[in-house]
Amino acid sequence: MPSNLVDIVIVEPYTTTTAGERFLQFDSGPGDEDRILIFTTRENLRILCMSAILFADGTFKTVPNMFLQMYSIHGEFHGHVVPLVFCLTVRKNEDTYRRMYSELVRLCEQFHFRLHPTIVMQDYELAAMNAAKAIFPNAQIKGCLFHFSQSMWRKLASSGLRDAFVDRDDSTIRDNFRELLGLAFVPIADVEIRFEEINRDMHRDMEPVVKHLEKTYIRGEAPPRRATRRRAPPAPVAPRFPPPTWNVYDLVRDGQQRTNNNVEGWHGHFQRMVVAHHLNLWRFLGELQKEQHDQELKRNQLLGGHRIKDPLPAIQKRNHGMIERMVDQYELYIREGRLGEYLRGISYRLKVNTAVLPDDSDEEE
């Protein structure tokens, strides 16, 4: 069993699928300290290039210890989000993600496909977002709405407002928090003005949460020092994740996915399937081959007209529909002076949709 990256030489049968098709499409080589392995097939890449949205996320628990993560890239196929590319990396910096996406583009071109997504949806990992923007400059780079909600919840909880949020006798903090989350569902051009409108009536205890939203997701920070006669005023610090990365108004209007929950659901499925954490390399690759085989069967079933159970529970589907109807009526809510009702109503259903209240999270921001 190889004990380090230099000793790893991937050979058959681990370079092919269970059907004998080439599966290991790229290996940066044993001499590469930042080694990258990319597993996919020609058909997987064809489907990926037909998908308008790429969904990407990393998982850490199952990968062999010599690697840091498996970064999977998913696409849409007959109404389902399916895994299509599996990348093993030893780092999660911007250079690694750039190389990974560049090789993916090259592989597609090698098969005479063109990878040109309109949207790349990821979690709020700045290195991955920057890399995706560099390789796909014409795509919208979106963060997952669920992760945005988690970030806001963690700030609320760390500000000592968890008990106030769940207080059944006083909904003030709960209503204020829902209004802030609801800003993800107003047009991007309206985010700042709607933020100002609701901020006027925020409870004073919500100030840390409001400042977090303003600094990280809306306006950024004002410069720390003033201008002098000899020095021009410093430029303001831009928000780490500006509104276009977390706002989903247009996605809802277009009937598009607004979270990476399908991807995270697949990661959970894969972890349950392999049972153990940090498998040895050969067992891990064997499990990956099995998963590729299962996904091919699933796609064939979809092509044959078979109905595959929708992963969304019925209550989530109903809430999706209610959110879509409310977004369609946004202008009416504004004309009637019902902004707060709009924001709270959407966020109430968002909570049911995305489980916005985890106690903690190890997601990187």
Coordinates of C-alpha atoms in Angstrom, one line a residue:
M1 CA 0.0 0.0 0.0
P2 CA 1.5 3.4 -1.0
S3 CA 2.4 5.6 2.0
N4 CA 3.0 8.9 0.2
L5 CA 2.3 10.7 -3.0
V6 CA 5.6 9.8 -4.6
D7 CA 4.9 6.1 -4.3
I8 CA 1.5 6.3 -5.9
V9 CA 1.3 4.9 -9.4
I10 CA -2.3 4.3 -10.5
V11 CA -2.6 1.2 -12.7
E12 CA -5.4 -1.0 -14.0
P13 CA -8.0 -1.9 -13.0
Y14 CA -8.2 1.4 -11.1
T15 CA -7.7 3.6 -14.2
T16 CA -10.9 2.3 -15.9
T17 CA -14.6 2.0 -15.1
T18 CA -16.1 -1.4 -14.3
A19 CA -17.0 -1.6 -18.0
G20 CA -13.4 -1.1 -19.1
E21 CA -13.7 2.6 -20.2
R22 CA -11.0 5.0 -19.3
F23 CA -11.8 6.7 -16.0
L24 CA -8.6 8.3 -14.8
Q25 CA -8.5 11.1 -17.3
F26 CA -5.7 13.2 -15.7
D27 CA -2.8 12.6 -13.3
S28 CA -0.4 15.4 -12.7
G29 CA 2.2 12.7 -11.7
P30 CA 4.1 11.3 -8.8
G31 CA 6.7 14.1 -8.8
D32 CA 4.0 16.8 -8.3
E33 CA 3.8 17.9 -4.7
D34 CA 0.4 19.4 -5.5
R35 CA -0.8 16.3 -7.2
I36 CA -4.2 16.2 -8.8
L37 CA -6.2 13.2 -10.1
I38 CA -9.3 13.7 -12.2
F39 CA -11.7 10.8 -12.7
T40 CA -14.5 11.1 -15.3
T41 CA -15.6 9.6 -18.6
R42 CA -16.2 10.9 -22.1
E43 CA -20.0 10.6 -21.6
N44 CA -19.8 12.3 -18.2
L45 CA -18.0 15.2 -19.8
R46 CA -20.5 15.4 -22.6
I47 CA -23.3 15.7 -20.1
L48 CA -21.3 18.3 -18.1
C49 CA -20.9 20.4 -21.2
M50 CA -24.6 20.4 -21.9
S51 CA -25.4 21.6 -18.3
A52 CA -25.9 25.3 -17.9
I53 CA -25.0 25.1 -14.3
L54 CA -22.0 23.4 -12.7
F55 CA -22.4 22.4 -9.0
A56 CA -19.1 21.9 -7.2
D57 CA -18.1 21.1 -3.6
G58 CA -15.5 19.2 -1.6
T59 CA -15.6 16.4 0.9
F60 CA -12.9 15.3 3.3
K61 CA -14.0 12.4 5.4
T62 CA -13.7 9.5 2.9
V63 CA -10.6 10.4 1.0
P64 CA -7.3 8.6 1.6
N65 CA -5.0 10.3 4.1
M66 CA -2.4 11.3 1.5
F67 CA -5.1 13.5 -0.2
L68 CA -6.9 16.4 1.4
Q69 CA -10.2 16.3 -0.4
M70 CA -12.4 14.9 -3.2
Y71 CA -13.8 17.8 -5.1
S72 CA -16.8 16.7 -7.2
I73 CA -18.5 18.5 -10.0
H74 CA -22.1 17.8 -10.9
G75 CA -24.4 18.8 -13.7
E76 CA -28.1 18.7 -14.7
F77 CA -29.4 15.6 -16.5
H78 CA -33.2 15.1 -17.2
G79 CA -34.2 17.1 -14.2
H80 CA -31.7 15.6 -11.8
V81 CA -28.3 16.8 -10.5
V82 CA -25.8 14.1 -11.1
P83 CA -22.1 13.7 -10.2
L84 CA -19.9 13.7 -13.3
V85 CA -16.3 14.6 -12.3
F86 CA -14.3 13.4 -9.2
C87 CA -11.0 15.2 -8.4
L88 CA -8.6 14.2 -5.7
T89 CA -6.4 17.1 -4.5
V90 CA -3.8 17.6 -1.8
R91 CA -4.5 21.3 -1.4
K92 CA -7.5 23.6 -1.6
N93 CA -5.8 26.8 -2.7
E94 CA -6.6 29.0 -5.7
D95 CA -3.8 27.6 -7.8
T96 CA -5.0 24.0 -7.3
Y97 CA -8.6 25.0 -8.3
R98 CA -7.3 26.9 -11.3
R99 CA -5.3 23.8 -12.5
M100 CA -8.3 21.6 -11.9
Y101 CA -10.7 23.7 -13.9
S102 CA -8.1 24.3 -16.6
E103 CA -7.5 20.6 -17.0
L104 CA -11.3 20.0 -17.1
V105 CA -11.6 22.5 -19.9
R106 CA -8.8 20.8 -21.8
L107 CA -10.3 17.3 -21.4
C108 CA -13.6 18.6 -22.8
E109 CA -11.8 20.1 -25.8
Q110 CA -9.9 16.8 -26.3
F111 CA -13.2 15.1 -26.8
H112 CA -14.4 18.0 -29.0
F113 CA -16.8 19.4 -26.4
R114 CA -17.0 22.9 -25.1
L115 CA -17.3 23.6 -21.4
H116 CA -19.0 27.0 -21.0
P117 CA -21.4 27.1 -18.0
T118 CA -23.5 30.1 -17.4
I119 CA -23.4 29.5 -13.6
V120 CA -20.9 27.9 -11.3
M121 CA -22.4 27.2 -7.9
Q122 CA -20.1 26.4 -5.0
D123 CA -19.8 26.9 -1.3
Y124 CA -18.3 30.2 0.1
E125 CA -14.7 29.2 -0.5
L126 CA -12.9 32.2 -1.9
A127 CA -10.1 30.3 -3.5
A128 CA -12.5 28.1 -5.5
M129 CA -14.7 31.1 -6.4
N130 CA -11.7 33.1 -7.7
A131 CA -10.4 30.2 -9.7
A132 CA -13.8 29.5 -11.3
K133 CA -14.1 33.2 -12.2
A134 CA -10.7 33.1 -13.8
I135 CA -11.4 30.0 -15.9
F136 CA -15.0 30.8 -16.7
P137 CA -15.0 34.6 -17.0
N138 CA -18.4 34.8 -18.6
A139 CA -20.1 32.6 -15.9
Q140 CA -21.9 33.8 -12.8
I141 CA -20.1 32.5 -9.8
K142 CA -22.7 31.8 -7.1
G143 CA -22.4 30.7 -3.5
C144 CA -24.9 28.2 -2.2
L145 CA -27.9 29.9 -0.5
F146 CA -27.8 27.3 2.3
H147 CA -24.2 28.3 3.2
F148 CA -25.2 32.0 3.2
S149 CA -28.0 31.1 5.6
Q150 CA -25.6 29.1 7.8
S151 CA -23.1 32.0 7.9
M152 CA -25.8 34.4 9.1
W153 CA -27.1 31.9 11.6
R154 CA -23.6 31.4 13.1
K155 CA -23.3 35.1 13.5
L156 CA -26.6 35.3 15.2
A157 CA -25.8 32.5 17.6
S158 CA -22.3 33.8 18.4
S159 CA -23.9 37.2 19.2
G160 CA -25.9 35.5 22.0
L161 CA -29.2 35.7 20.2
R162 CA -30.1 32.1 19.9
D163 CA -32.5 32.1 22.8
A164 CA -34.1 35.3 21.6
F165 CA -34.6 33.8 18.2
V166 CA -36.6 30.9 19.5
D167 CA -38.6 32.9 22.0
R168 CA -42.2 32.0 21.4
D169 CA -43.5 35.1 23.2
D170 CA -41.5 37.7 21.3
S171 CA -40.7 37.2 17.6
T172 CA -38.8 40.5 17.2
I173 CA -35.3 38.9 16.7
R174 CA -36.7 36.1 14.6
D175 CA -38.6 38.5 12.4
N176 CA -35.5 40.8 12.0
F177 CA -33.3 37.8 11.1
R178 CA -35.7 36.6 8.5
E179 CA -35.9 40.0 6.9
L180 CA -32.1 40.0 6.5
L181 CA -32.1 36.5 4.9
G182 CA -34.9 37.6 2.6
L183 CA -32.6 40.1 0.9
A184 CA -31.3 37.2 -1.1
F185 CA -34.7 37.2 -2.9
V186 CA -34.9 40.9 -4.0
P187 CA -33.4 42.1 -7.3
I188 CA -29.6 42.7 -7.0
A189 CA -30.1 46.3 -7.9
D190 CA -32.4 46.7 -4.9
V191 CA -30.3 45.0 -2.3
E192 CA -28.8 48.1 -0.7
I193 CA -31.9 50.2 -0.7
R194 CA -34.0 47.4 0.8
F195 CA -31.2 46.8 3.4
E196 CA -31.5 50.4 4.4
E197 CA -35.2 50.2 4.7
I198 CA -35.3 47.3 7.0
N199 CA -32.2 48.4 9.0
R200 CA -34.1 51.4 10.2
D201 CA -36.4 49.2 12.3
M202 CA -33.9 46.6 13.4
H203 CA -33.7 45.8 17.1
R204 CA -30.5 47.2 18.6
D205 CA -29.4 43.7 19.7
M206 CA -29.2 42.8 16.0
E207 CA -26.4 45.2 15.3
P208 CA -23.6 42.6 15.2
V209 CA -25.6 40.5 12.7
V210 CA -26.5 43.6 10.6
K211 CA -22.8 44.7 10.6
H212 CA -21.7 41.2 9.5
L213 CA -24.1 41.2 6.6
E214 CA -23.2 44.7 5.6
K215 CA -19.4 44.2 5.8
T216 CA -19.2 40.6 4.4
Y217 CA -22.0 40.5 1.9
I218 CA -23.2 44.0 0.9
R219 CA -20.9 47.0 1.2
G220 CA -17.6 45.9 2.6
E221 CA -15.6 48.2 5.0
A222 CA -14.9 51.9 5.0
P223 CA -11.2 52.7 4.9
P224 CA -9.5 52.8 8.3
R225 CA -7.8 56.2 7.9
R226 CA -8.6 59.6 6.5
A227 CA -7.0 61.4 3.6
T228 CA -4.3 64.0 4.2
R229 CA -3.0 66.7 2.0
R230 CA -0.2 64.5 0.9
R231 CA -2.1 61.2 0.6
A232 CA -5.3 60.4 -1.3
P233 CA -8.0 58.7 0.7
P234 CA -7.6 54.9 0.8
A235 CA -10.1 52.9 -1.2
P236 CA -12.9 51.2 0.6
V237 CA -12.5 47.4 1.2
A238 CA -15.0 45.6 -1.0
P239 CA -17.3 42.9 0.5
R240 CA -15.8 39.5 0.5
F241 CA -18.9 38.1 -1.1
P242 CA -20.8 40.8 -3.0
P243 CA -24.6 40.5 -3.7
P244 CA -24.2 38.8 -7.1
T245 CA -22.6 35.8 -5.3
W246 CA -25.4 35.1 -2.8
N247 CA -28.5 36.8 -4.3
V248 CA -30.9 34.2 -6.0
Y249 CA -33.7 36.5 -7.2
D250 CA -32.9 35.8 -10.9
L251 CA -32.3 32.1 -10.3
V252 CA -35.8 31.8 -8.8
R253 CA -37.4 33.8 -11.6
D254 CA -35.6 31.5 -14.1
G255 CA -36.6 28.3 -12.3
Q256 CA -33.0 27.4 -11.5
Q257 CA -31.4 25.6 -8.6
R258 CA -30.3 28.0 -5.8
T259 CA -28.4 25.6 -3.4
N260 CA -25.8 23.0 -3.6
N261 CA -27.9 20.7 -1.4
N262 CA -28.0 18.0 -4.1
V263 CA -24.2 17.9 -4.2
E264 CA -24.0 17.7 -0.4
G265 CA -26.7 15.1 -0.4
W266 CA -24.6 13.0 -2.8
H267 CA -21.5 13.4 -0.6
G268 CA -23.6 12.1 2.3
H269 CA -24.7 9.2 0.2
F270 CA -21.1 8.4 -0.7
Q271 CA -20.0 8.5 2.9
R272 CA -22.8 6.2 4.0
M273 CA -21.9 3.8 1.1
V274 CA -18.2 3.5 2.0
V275 CA -18.9 3.4 5.8
A276 CA -15.4 4.1 6.9
H277 CA -13.4 7.4 7.1
H278 CA -10.2 7.9 5.1
L279 CA -10.2 4.6 3.2
N280 CA -7.0 3.2 1.8
L281 CA -6.4 4.3 -1.8
W282 CA -7.3 1.2 -3.6
R283 CA -10.5 0.6 -1.7
F284 CA -11.5 4.3 -2.2
L285 CA -10.9 4.0 -6.0
G286 CA -13.0 0.8 -6.0
E287 CA -15.9 2.5 -4.3
L288 CA -15.6 5.4 -6.8
Q289 CA -15.8 2.9 -9.7
K290 CA -18.9 1.4 -8.1
E291 CA -20.5 4.8 -7.8
Q292 CA -19.7 5.6 -11.4
H293 CA -21.4 2.3 -12.4
D294 CA -24.5 3.1 -10.3
Q295 CA -24.7 6.6 -11.8
E296 CA -24.6 5.2 -15.3
L297 CA -27.5 2.9 -14.4
K298 CA -29.5 5.8 -13.0
R299 CA -28.9 7.9 -16.1
N300 CA -30.0 5.0 -18.3
Q301 CA -33.2 4.7 -16.3
L302 CA -33.9 8.3 -16.8
L303 CA -33.3 8.0 -20.5
G304 CA -35.7 5.0 -20.6
G305 CA -38.5 7.1 -19.0
H306 CA -38.3 5.5 -15.6
R307 CA -39.3 7.8 -12.7
I308 CA -36.7 8.1 -10.0
K309 CA -37.8 9.3 -6.6
D310 CA -37.4 13.0 -6.2
P311 CA -35.0 13.7 -3.3
L312 CA -37.1 16.7 -2.2
P313 CA -39.7 15.9 0.4
A314 CA -43.3 17.1 -0.5
I315 CA -43.2 20.0 2.0
Q316 CA -40.0 21.4 0.4
K317 CA -41.6 21.2 -3.0
R318 CA -44.6 23.2 -1.7
N319 CA -42.3 25.7 -0.2
H320 CA -40.3 26.0 -3.4
G321 CA -43.6 26.8 -5.2
M322 CA -44.7 29.4 -2.6
I323 CA -41.3 31.1 -2.8
E324 CA -41.5 31.3 -6.6
R325 CA -45.0 32.8 -6.5
M326 CA -43.9 35.4 -3.9
V327 CA -40.9 36.3 -6.0
D328 CA -43.1 36.8 -9.0
Q329 CA -45.2 39.3 -7.0
Y330 CA -42.2 41.2 -5.6
E331 CA -43.1 44.5 -7.4
L332 CA -46.7 44.2 -6.0
Y333 CA -45.4 43.8 -2.4
I334 CA -43.2 46.9 -2.9
R335 CA -46.0 49.0 -4.3
E336 CA -48.2 48.1 -1.4
G337 CA -45.5 48.9 1.2
R338 CA -45.3 45.2 2.3
L339 CA -41.5 44.7 2.1
G340 CA -41.2 43.2 5.6
E341 CA -44.0 40.8 4.9
Y342 CA -42.3 39.7 1.7
L343 CA -38.9 39.1 3.3
R344 CA -40.3 37.4 6.4
G345 CA -42.7 35.2 4.3
I346 CA -39.9 34.0 2.0
S347 CA -37.5 33.3 4.8
Y348 CA -40.0 31.4 6.8
R349 CA -40.3 29.0 3.9
L350 CA -36.6 29.1 3.3
K351 CA -36.0 27.8 6.9
V352 CA -38.1 24.7 6.1
N353 CA -36.4 24.3 2.7
T354 CA -32.8 24.5 3.8
A355 CA -32.7 23.8 7.6
V356 CA -31.2 27.2 8.2
L357 CA -30.7 26.5 11.9
P358 CA -27.8 24.1 12.4
D359 CA -26.0 24.4 15.8
D360 CA -22.7 24.6 14.1
S361 CA -20.9 24.0 10.8
D362 CA -17.4 23.2 9.7
E363 CA -18.0 24.8 6.3
E364 CA -15.2 27.1 5.3
E365 CA -16.2 30.6 4.5

